[in-house]
XYZ file of C-alpha atoms in Angstrom:
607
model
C 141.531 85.315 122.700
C 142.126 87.037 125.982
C 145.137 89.662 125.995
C 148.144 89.289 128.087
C 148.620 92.236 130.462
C 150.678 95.277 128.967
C 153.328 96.200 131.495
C 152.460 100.086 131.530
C 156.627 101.185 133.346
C 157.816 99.308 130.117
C 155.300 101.927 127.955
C 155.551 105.076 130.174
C 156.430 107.109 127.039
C 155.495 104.827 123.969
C 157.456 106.630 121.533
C 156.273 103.957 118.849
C 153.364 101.762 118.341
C 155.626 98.452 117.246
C 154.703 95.247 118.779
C 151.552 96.858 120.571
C 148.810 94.499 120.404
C 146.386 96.453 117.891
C 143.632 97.038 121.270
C 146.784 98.749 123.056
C 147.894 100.662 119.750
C 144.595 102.010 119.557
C 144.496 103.508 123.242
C 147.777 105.009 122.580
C 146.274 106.730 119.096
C 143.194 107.707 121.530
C 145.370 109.388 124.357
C 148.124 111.263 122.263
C 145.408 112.621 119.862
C 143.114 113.473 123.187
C 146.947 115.649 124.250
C 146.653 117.420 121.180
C 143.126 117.934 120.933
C 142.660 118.785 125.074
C 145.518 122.005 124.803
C 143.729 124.624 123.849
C 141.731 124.090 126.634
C 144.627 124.522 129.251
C 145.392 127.546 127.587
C 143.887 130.217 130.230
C 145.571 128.279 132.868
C 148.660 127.991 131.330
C 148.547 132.211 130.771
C 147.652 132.055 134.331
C 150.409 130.291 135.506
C 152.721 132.615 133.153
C 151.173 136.016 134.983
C 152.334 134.800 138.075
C 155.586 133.876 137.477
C 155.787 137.267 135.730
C 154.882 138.709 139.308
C 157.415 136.443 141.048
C 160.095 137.567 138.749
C 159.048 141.379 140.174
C 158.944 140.612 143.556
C 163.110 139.209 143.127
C 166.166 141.127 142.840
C 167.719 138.861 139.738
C 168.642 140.831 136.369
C 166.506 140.814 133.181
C 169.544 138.568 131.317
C 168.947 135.689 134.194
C 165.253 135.601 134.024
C 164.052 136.795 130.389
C 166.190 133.748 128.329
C 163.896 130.921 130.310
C 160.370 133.417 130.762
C 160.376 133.761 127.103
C 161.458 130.408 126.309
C 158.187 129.411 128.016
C 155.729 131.710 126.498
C 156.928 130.902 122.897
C 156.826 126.963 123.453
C 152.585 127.949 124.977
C 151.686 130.265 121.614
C 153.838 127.926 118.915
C 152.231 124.735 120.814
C 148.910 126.438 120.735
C 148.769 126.630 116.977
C 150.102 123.551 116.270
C 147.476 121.895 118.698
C 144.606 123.704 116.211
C 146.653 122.469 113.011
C 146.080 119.327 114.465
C 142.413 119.175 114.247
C 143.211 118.519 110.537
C 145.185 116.008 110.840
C 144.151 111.874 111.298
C 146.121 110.350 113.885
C 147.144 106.903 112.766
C 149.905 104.336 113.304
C 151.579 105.550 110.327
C 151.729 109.545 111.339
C 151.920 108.879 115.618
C 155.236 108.909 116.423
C 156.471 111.996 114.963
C 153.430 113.623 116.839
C 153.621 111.813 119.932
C 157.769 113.319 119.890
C 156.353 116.716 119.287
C 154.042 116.344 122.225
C 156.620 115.044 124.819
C 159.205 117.338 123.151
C 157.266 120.647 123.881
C 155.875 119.457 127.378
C 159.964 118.267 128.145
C 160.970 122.308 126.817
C 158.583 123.764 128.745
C 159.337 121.648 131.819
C 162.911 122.923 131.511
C 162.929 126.151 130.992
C 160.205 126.435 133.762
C 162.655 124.278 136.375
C 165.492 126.854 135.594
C 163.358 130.163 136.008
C 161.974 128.834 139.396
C 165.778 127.385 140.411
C 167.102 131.040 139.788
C 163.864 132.637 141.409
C 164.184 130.954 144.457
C 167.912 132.567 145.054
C 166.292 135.917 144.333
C 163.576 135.979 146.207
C 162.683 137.047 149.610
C 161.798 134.358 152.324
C 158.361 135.942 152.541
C 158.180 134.898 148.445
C 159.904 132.094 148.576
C 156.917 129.947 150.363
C 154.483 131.205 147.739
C 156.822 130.035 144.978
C 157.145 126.628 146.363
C 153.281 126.509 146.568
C 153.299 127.171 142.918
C 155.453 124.914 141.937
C 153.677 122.113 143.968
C 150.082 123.287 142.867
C 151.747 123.297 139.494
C 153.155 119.029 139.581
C 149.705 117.832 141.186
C 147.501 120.415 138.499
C 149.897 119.014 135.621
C 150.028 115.132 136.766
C 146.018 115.171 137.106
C 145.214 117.107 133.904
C 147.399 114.516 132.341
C 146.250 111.626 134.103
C 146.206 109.378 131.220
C 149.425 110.257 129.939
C 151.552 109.713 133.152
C 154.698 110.053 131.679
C 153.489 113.310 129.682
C 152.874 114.230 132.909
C 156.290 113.320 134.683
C 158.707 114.621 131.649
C 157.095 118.323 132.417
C 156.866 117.927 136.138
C 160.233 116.471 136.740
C 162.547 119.211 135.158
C 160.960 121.917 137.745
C 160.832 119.609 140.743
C 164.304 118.417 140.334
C 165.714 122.331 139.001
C 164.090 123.753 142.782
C 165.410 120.497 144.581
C 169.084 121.064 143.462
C 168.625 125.004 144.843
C 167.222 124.304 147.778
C 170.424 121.866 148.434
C 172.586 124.502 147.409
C 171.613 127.110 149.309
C 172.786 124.893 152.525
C 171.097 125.951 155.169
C 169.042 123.634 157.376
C 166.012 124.760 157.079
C 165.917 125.103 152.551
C 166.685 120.860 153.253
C 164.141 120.445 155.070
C 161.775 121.811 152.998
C 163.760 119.984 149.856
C 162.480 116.964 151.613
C 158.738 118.313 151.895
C 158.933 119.095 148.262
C 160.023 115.735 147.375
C 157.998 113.927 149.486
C 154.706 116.049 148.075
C 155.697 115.146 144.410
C 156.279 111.906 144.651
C 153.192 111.412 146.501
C 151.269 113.379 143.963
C 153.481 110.581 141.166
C 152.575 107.352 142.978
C 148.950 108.667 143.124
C 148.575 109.936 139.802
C 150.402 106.435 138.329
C 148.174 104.692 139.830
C 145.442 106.324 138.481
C 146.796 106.054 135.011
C 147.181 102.665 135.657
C 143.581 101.869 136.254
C 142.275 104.031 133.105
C 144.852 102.773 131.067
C 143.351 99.008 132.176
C 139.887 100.304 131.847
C 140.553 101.699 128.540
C 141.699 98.151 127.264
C 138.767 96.694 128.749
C 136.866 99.414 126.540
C 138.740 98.517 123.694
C 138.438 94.582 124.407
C 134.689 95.621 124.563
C 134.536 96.862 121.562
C 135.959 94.410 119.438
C 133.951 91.795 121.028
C 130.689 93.680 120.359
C 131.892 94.292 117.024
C 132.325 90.610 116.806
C 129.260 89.628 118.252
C 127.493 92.390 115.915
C 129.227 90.778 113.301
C 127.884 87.181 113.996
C 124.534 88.470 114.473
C 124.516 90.007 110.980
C 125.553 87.101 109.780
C 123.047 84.783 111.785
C 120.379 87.289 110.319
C 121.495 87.222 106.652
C 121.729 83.359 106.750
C 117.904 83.164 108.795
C 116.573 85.663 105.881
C 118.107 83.939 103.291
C 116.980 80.394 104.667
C 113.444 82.094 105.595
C 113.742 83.423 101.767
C 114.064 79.821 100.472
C 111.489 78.343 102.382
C 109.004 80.856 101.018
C 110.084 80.381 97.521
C 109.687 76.825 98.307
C 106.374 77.162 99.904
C 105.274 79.373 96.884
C 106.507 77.209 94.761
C 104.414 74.080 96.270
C 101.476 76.304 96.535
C 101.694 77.479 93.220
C 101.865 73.778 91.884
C 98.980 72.508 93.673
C 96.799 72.904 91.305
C 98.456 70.831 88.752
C 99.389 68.689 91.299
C 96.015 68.301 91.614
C 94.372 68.048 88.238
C 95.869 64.277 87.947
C 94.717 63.284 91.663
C 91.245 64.556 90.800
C 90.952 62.450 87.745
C 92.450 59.338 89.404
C 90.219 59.203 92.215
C 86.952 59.756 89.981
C 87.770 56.763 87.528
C 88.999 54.752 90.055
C 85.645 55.508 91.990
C 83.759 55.024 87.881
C 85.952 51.152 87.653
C 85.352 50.180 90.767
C 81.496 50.396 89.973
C 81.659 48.538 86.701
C 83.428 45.663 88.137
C 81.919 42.064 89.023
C 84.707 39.594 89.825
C 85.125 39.809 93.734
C 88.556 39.897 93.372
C 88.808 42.635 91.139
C 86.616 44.883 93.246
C 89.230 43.738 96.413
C 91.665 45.115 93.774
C 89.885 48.175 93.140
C 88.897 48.999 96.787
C 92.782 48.767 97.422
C 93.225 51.119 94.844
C 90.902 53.569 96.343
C 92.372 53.228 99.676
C 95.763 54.506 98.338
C 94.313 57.369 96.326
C 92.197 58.227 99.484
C 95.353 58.092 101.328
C 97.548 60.275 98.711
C 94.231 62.523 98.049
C 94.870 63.244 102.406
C 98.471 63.421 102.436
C 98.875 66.243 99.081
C 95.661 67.888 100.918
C 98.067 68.137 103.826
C 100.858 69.189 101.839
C 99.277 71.820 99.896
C 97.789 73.562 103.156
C 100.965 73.669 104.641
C 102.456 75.157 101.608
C 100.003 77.967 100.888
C 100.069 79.019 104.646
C 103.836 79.290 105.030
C 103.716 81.287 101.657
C 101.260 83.605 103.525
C 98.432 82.664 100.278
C 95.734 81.931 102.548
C 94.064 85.302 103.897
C 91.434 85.145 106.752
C 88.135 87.241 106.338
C 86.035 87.144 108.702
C 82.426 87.552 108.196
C 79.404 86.021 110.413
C 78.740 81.992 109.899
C 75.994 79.919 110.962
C 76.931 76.756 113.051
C 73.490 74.478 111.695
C 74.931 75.984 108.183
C 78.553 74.675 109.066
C 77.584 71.094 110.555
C 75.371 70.858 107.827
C 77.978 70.590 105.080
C 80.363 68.169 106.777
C 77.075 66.326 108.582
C 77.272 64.853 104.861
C 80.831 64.159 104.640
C 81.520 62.274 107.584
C 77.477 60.351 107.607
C 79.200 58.105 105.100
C 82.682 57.916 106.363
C 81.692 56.472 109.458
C 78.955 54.215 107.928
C 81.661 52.610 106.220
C 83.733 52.029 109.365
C 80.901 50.824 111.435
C 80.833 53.810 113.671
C 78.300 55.990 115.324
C 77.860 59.837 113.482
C 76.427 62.423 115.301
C 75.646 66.180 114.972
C 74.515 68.122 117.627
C 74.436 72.016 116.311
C 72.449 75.353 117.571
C 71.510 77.991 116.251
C 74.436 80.268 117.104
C 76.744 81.647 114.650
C 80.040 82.853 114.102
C 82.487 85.487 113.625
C 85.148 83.890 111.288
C 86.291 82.491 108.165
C 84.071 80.131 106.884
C 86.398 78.283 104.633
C 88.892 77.949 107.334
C 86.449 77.015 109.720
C 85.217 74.134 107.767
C 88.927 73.300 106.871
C 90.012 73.060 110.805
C 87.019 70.701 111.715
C 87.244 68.473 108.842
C 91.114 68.312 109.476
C 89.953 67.252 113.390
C 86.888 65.054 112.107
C 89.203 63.199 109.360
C 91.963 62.484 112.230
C 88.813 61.183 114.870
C 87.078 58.505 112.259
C 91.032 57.509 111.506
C 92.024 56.833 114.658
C 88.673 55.919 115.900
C 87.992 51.398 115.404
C 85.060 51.540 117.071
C 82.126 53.470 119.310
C 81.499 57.061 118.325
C 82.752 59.883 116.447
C 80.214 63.112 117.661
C 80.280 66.901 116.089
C 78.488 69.347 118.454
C 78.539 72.806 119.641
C 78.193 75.146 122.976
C 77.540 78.516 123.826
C 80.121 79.205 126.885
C 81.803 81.885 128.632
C 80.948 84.244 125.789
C 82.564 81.879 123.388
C 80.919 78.980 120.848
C 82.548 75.945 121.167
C 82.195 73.624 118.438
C 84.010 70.237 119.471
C 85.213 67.027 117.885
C 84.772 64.202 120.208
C 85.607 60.343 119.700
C 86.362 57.104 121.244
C 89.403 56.372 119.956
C 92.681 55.177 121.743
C 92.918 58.655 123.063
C 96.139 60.536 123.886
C 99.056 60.468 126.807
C 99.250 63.531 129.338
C 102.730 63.652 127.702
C 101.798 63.536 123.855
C 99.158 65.836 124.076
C 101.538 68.977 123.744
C 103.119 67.338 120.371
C 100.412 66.656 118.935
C 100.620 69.718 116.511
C 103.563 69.883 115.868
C 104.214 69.102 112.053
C 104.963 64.942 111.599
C 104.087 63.913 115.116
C 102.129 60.716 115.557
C 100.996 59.276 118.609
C 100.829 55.531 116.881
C 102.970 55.583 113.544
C 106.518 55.305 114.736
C 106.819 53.535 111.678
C 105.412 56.135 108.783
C 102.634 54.015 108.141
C 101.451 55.863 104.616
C 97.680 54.972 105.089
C 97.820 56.682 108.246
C 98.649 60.152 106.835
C 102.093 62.270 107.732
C 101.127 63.900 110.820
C 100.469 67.135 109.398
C 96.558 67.475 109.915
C 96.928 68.535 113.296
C 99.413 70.988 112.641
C 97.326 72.708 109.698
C 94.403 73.051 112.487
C 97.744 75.067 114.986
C 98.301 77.201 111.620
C 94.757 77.725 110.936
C 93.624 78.610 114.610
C 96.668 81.351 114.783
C 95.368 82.515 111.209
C 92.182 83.199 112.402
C 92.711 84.469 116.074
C 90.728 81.437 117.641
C 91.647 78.847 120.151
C 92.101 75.225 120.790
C 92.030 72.976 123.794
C 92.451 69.066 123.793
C 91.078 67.181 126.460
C 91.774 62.783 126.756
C 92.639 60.109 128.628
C 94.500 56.568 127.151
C 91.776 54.265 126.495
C 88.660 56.439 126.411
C 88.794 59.396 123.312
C 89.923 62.773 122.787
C 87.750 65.642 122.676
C 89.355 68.734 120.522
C 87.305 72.179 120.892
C 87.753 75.075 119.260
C 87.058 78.584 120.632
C 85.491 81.345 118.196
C 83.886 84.481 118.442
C 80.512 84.713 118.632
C 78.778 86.285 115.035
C 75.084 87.814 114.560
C 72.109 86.063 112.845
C 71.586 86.684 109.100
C 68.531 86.275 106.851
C 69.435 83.055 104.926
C 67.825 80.408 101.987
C 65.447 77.886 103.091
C 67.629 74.845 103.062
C 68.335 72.277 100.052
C 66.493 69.154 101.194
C 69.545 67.170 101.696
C 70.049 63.740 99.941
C 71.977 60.790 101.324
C 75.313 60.404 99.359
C 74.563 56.615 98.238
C 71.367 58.140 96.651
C 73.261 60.596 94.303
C 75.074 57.898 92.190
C 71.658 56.408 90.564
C 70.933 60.082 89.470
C 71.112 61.750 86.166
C 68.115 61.378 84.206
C 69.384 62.312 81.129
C 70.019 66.199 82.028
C 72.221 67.557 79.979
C 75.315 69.622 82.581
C 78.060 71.433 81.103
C 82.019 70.555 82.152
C 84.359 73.066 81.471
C 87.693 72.133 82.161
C 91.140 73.019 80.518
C 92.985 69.884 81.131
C 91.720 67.105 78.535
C 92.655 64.053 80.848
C 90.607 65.575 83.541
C 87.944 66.568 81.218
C 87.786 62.937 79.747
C 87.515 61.460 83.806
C 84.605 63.886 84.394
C 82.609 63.833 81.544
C 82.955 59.968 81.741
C 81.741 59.706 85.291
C 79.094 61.906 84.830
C 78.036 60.349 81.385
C 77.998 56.783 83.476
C 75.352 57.916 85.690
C 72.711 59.016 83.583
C 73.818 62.245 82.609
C 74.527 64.180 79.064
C 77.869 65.919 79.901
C 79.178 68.164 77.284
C 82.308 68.746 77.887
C 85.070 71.904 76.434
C 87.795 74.662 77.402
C 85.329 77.589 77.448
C 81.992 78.728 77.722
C 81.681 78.786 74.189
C 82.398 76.058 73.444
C 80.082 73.767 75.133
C 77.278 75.911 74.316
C 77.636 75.324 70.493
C 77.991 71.991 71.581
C 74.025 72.083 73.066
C 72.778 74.207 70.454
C 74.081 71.602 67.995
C 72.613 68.701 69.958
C 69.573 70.948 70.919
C 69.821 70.442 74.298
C 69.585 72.371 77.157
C 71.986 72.341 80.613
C 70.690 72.277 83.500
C 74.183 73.036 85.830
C 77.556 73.153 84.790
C 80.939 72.142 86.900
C 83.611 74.507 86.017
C 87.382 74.203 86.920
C 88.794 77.972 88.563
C 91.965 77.763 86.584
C 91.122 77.407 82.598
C 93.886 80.126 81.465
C 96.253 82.691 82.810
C 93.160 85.365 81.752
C 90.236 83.426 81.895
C 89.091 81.861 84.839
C 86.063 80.342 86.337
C 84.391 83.034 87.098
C 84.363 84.575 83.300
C 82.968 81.197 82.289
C 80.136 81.315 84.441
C 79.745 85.012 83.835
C 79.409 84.120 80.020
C 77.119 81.246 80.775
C 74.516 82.976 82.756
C 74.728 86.000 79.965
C 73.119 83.300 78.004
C 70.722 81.216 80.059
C 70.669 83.452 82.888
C 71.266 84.462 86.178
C 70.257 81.795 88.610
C 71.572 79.179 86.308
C 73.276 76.614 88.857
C 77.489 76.545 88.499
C 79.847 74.245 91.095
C 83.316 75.370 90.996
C 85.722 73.165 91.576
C 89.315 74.294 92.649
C 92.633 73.211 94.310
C 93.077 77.082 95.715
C 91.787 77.697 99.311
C 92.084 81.350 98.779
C 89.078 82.802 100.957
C 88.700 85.851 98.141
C 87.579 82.650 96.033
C 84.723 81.571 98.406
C 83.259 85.071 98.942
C 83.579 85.351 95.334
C 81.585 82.771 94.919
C 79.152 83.400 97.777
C 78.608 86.531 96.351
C 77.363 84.854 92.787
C 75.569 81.792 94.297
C 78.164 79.523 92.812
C 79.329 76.746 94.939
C 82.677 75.838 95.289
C 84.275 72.339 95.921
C 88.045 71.731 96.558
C 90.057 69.198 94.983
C 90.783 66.332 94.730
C 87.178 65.224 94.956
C 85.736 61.661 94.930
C 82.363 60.686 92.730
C 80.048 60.571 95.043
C 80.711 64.272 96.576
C 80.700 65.144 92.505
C 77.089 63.405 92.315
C 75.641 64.829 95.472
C 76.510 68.411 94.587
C 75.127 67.809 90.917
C 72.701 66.499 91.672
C 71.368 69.367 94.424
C 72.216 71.614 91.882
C 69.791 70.648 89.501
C 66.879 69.928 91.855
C 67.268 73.277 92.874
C 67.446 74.240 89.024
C 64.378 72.354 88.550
């Protein structure tokens, strides 16, 4: 609230600080403490000023009882002032304590004033004409010195100006001759001058000083707000990571139930005859497919805002890359009727392989969605120092004024209405966390009508010795496998455990299933069998994991023996973990016939 203008005549002494508004009250505390504090460095003038009068008082004819009474008077007032002024260092000028000092401080300046107007009233009847001049000089020198060293305080300045000027007027008039009024007139007109100037001046500090103070509050405000605007943004940045570490932390037994959903309801819908059961049970696997999408979504989201997803970098093959989601998407688009292609070289890479894969599956999952017919192409290009690998399709494509939107979190070109099937918008907006994870880049080109084409920049890598390649297998061929080879399933979660073992049991397999390493091998020594690969959950217990499974595993039938572990945590430290053990990891939730395929490669190669 802006303050009303003080009216500085009706404050020219403030001899109290009631009814100042508190901006005002503090100026006054600021320029009665600065009198105090700014004395003791007037002091050599003020001796100055005392020597000279001392030598006027020699230079006039007027006895030691007429001059002494008001000489001393003044030097007393200078040393007692002078020690009070350094007692008052001590002291903490506040509302409470400022009037008796701001009396003081008129009081002594009012003494002084007075006793310096009669010694130069009595002077200037003893003096000589040739003296008198230089006595009016000092007395002038004196107002304008005094009324400028005091500028602030203008009516400091006036109650120790005024008794002199007004003690030399009334002598000059007295004296009666014409030419002592005209210079009573010169005098008066010189110190009122020197007044109206120096008010003036106080005027405009005193009005800049407010503005100073108004400052100040509002910055204290404003600092104030931000504080607060930066303890509620922590605090709400504070709950969205617990939130987000919460989610990410749950994923995995968010998971566990997903997993074993989809891989029965892939199991039933295998076993069934009737064709409307199997209408039934493809609707069923729609939704799961759908909820398996949307809680992948989720869970991304989550671990990235919780800062659980770390990139590490190392150097990745493109053909290597394609490869993996070449058999992915081959079926995906079989079943939709569209045209898969793959077009990789031989380049490679400088990123994160897991994140790679996870931005163009993310991009491929959203093209064969939103794709009803034509082509949905994977391919890759050396350019401008770069490798480009690109998602292309023929779908409806996207507006010049959607395209920007598109990754932000929720957006949908063609769901206004939250269609579940078609996802929650949030696959696109991984891909914009993923990219600024990983320092790449990504540029969307398409036109209404005619496809999009989404390309992603990375870093070119350097070629690495690899493994001759795993003959592929078509993904319909991995469901008539089995042959009776006996796998292991280690998982901790006994509905889960029950799902897999059944599924795998189904197609021609001998799945032993248990909590630990241990366990499953009594299980085969009982049964005298012997495992061929084993699919082993990450999380069994808080200190036994995965890894320690498979460690104890291939303490018994050896190194090479083949492992897939399967996980709901996209932690990179996971994958190079497993890289660096030749165990292959798959992420949940994970349908039956990826489970098949990579079972089924892992014990060919076994073989």
């Amino acid at each position: 609230m802006p303050l009303k203008p003080a009216r500085p005549d009706g404050r020219l002494l403030c001899l109290s600080l009631r009814g100042l508004p508190e901006q005002e009250a503090a100026i006054w505390l600021d320029i009665v403490g600065n009198g105090w504090r700014n004395h003791p460095k007037a002091l050599p003038m003020q001796i100055v000023g005392l020597s000279l009068m001392g030598l006027l008082i020699a230079k006039s004819n007027l006895p030691m009882v007429q001059w002494l009474p008001p000489w001393a008077c003044m030097v007393m007032v200078c040393a007692a002032v002078t020690l009070v002024a350094f007692r008052f260092r001590q002291v903490r000028l506040s509302a409470g304590n400022y009037q008796p000092w701001r009396l003081l401080l008129l009081g002594w300046r009012a003494l002084h004033g007075v006793s310096g107007g009669v010694l130069c009233a009595l002077l200037y009847g003893g003096l000589s004409t040739e003296w008198q001049l230089p006595l009016l000089i000092t007395v002038v020198v004196f107002t304008y010195g005094l009324t400028f060293y005091a500028i602030e305080d203008f009516g400091l300045a006036m109650v120790g100006t005024a008794p002199i000027v007004l003690s030399l007027l009334v002598a000059l008039m007295l004296h009666g001759r014409l030419a002592d009024h005209y210079i009573a007139v010169l005098l008066v007109a010189a110190c009122i001058n020197g007044w109206l100037a120096g008010r003036a001046i106080s005027r405009r500090l005193f009005e800049a000083a407010r503005t100073r103070q108004r400052n100040a509050v509002l910055v204290d405000e404003l600092a104030r707000e931000v504080d607060e605007v930066t303890r509620a943004k922590a605090q709400a940045d504070q709950a969205n990571r617990e939130k987000s570490e919460f989610f990410a932390a749950a994923s995995h037994d968010l998971r566990q139930p997903l997993y074993s959903l989809q891989l029965l309801s892939d199991h039933l819908r295998k076993q069934l005859t009737s064709l409307y059961q199997i209408e039934v049970a493809d609707k069923l696997g729609g939704a799961l497919t759908s909820m398996r999408q949307l809680f992948e979504r989720m869970f991304d989201v989550a671990r990235i805002e919780a800062q659980k997803v770390a990139c590490q970098p190392k150097h990745v093959s493109v053909r290597d890359l394609f490869t993996s989601l070449d058999q992915e998407f081959a079926l995906a688009c079989r079943e939709k009727g569209l045209r898969w292609s793959v077009h990789p070289t031989d380049d490679w890479l400088w990123t994160d392989a897991v994140l790679a894969q996870r931005m163009l599956r993310n991009l491929l999952e959203n093209a064969v969605r939103y794709t009803e017919q034509g082509e949905v192409r994977l391919r890759a290009r050396r350019r401008g120092g770069l490798v480009h690998c690109q998602v292309w399709d023929t779908g409806m494509g996207i507006g010049r004024a959607d395209q920007p939107k598109v990754f932000n979190d929720y957006f949908q070109v063609q769901n206004t209405a939250r269609r579940a099937q078609d996802g929650l918008g949030l696959g696109l907006g991984v891909v914009r966390r993923l990219v600024s994870l990983t320092g790449t880049r990504i540029a969307l080109h398409s036109r209404l009508g005619k496809g999009s084409c989404f390309d992603i920049a990375f870093e070119p890598g350097q070629a690495q010795p690899t493994l001759p390649p795993v003959s592929a297998l078509a993904p319909d061929a991995a469901i008539s496998l089995g042959e009776g080879d006996c796998v292991f399933v280690i998982e901790d979660q006994a509905n889960v455990l029950d799902a897999v073992v059944t599924v795998l049991s189904h197609h021609g397999y001998r799945a032993l299933g248990g909590e630990t390493a241990m366990a499953v091998v009594r299980q085969a020594a009982a049964q005298d069998a012997w495992p061929r690969a084993v699919v082993c959950d990450y999380r069994l217990s808080h200190s036994y994991s995965g890894f320690d499974a498979i460690a104890e595993l291939r303490h018994e039938l050896g190194d090479d023996f083949p492992a897939i572990l399967v996980t709901g945590d996209l932690d990179p430290l996971i994958q190079s973990r497993a890289a660096e053990q030749g165990i292959r990891v798959m992420h949940k939730p994970l349908d039956q016939a990826q489970l098949l395929l990579a079972l089924h490669q892992a014990t060919t190669r076994s073989g």
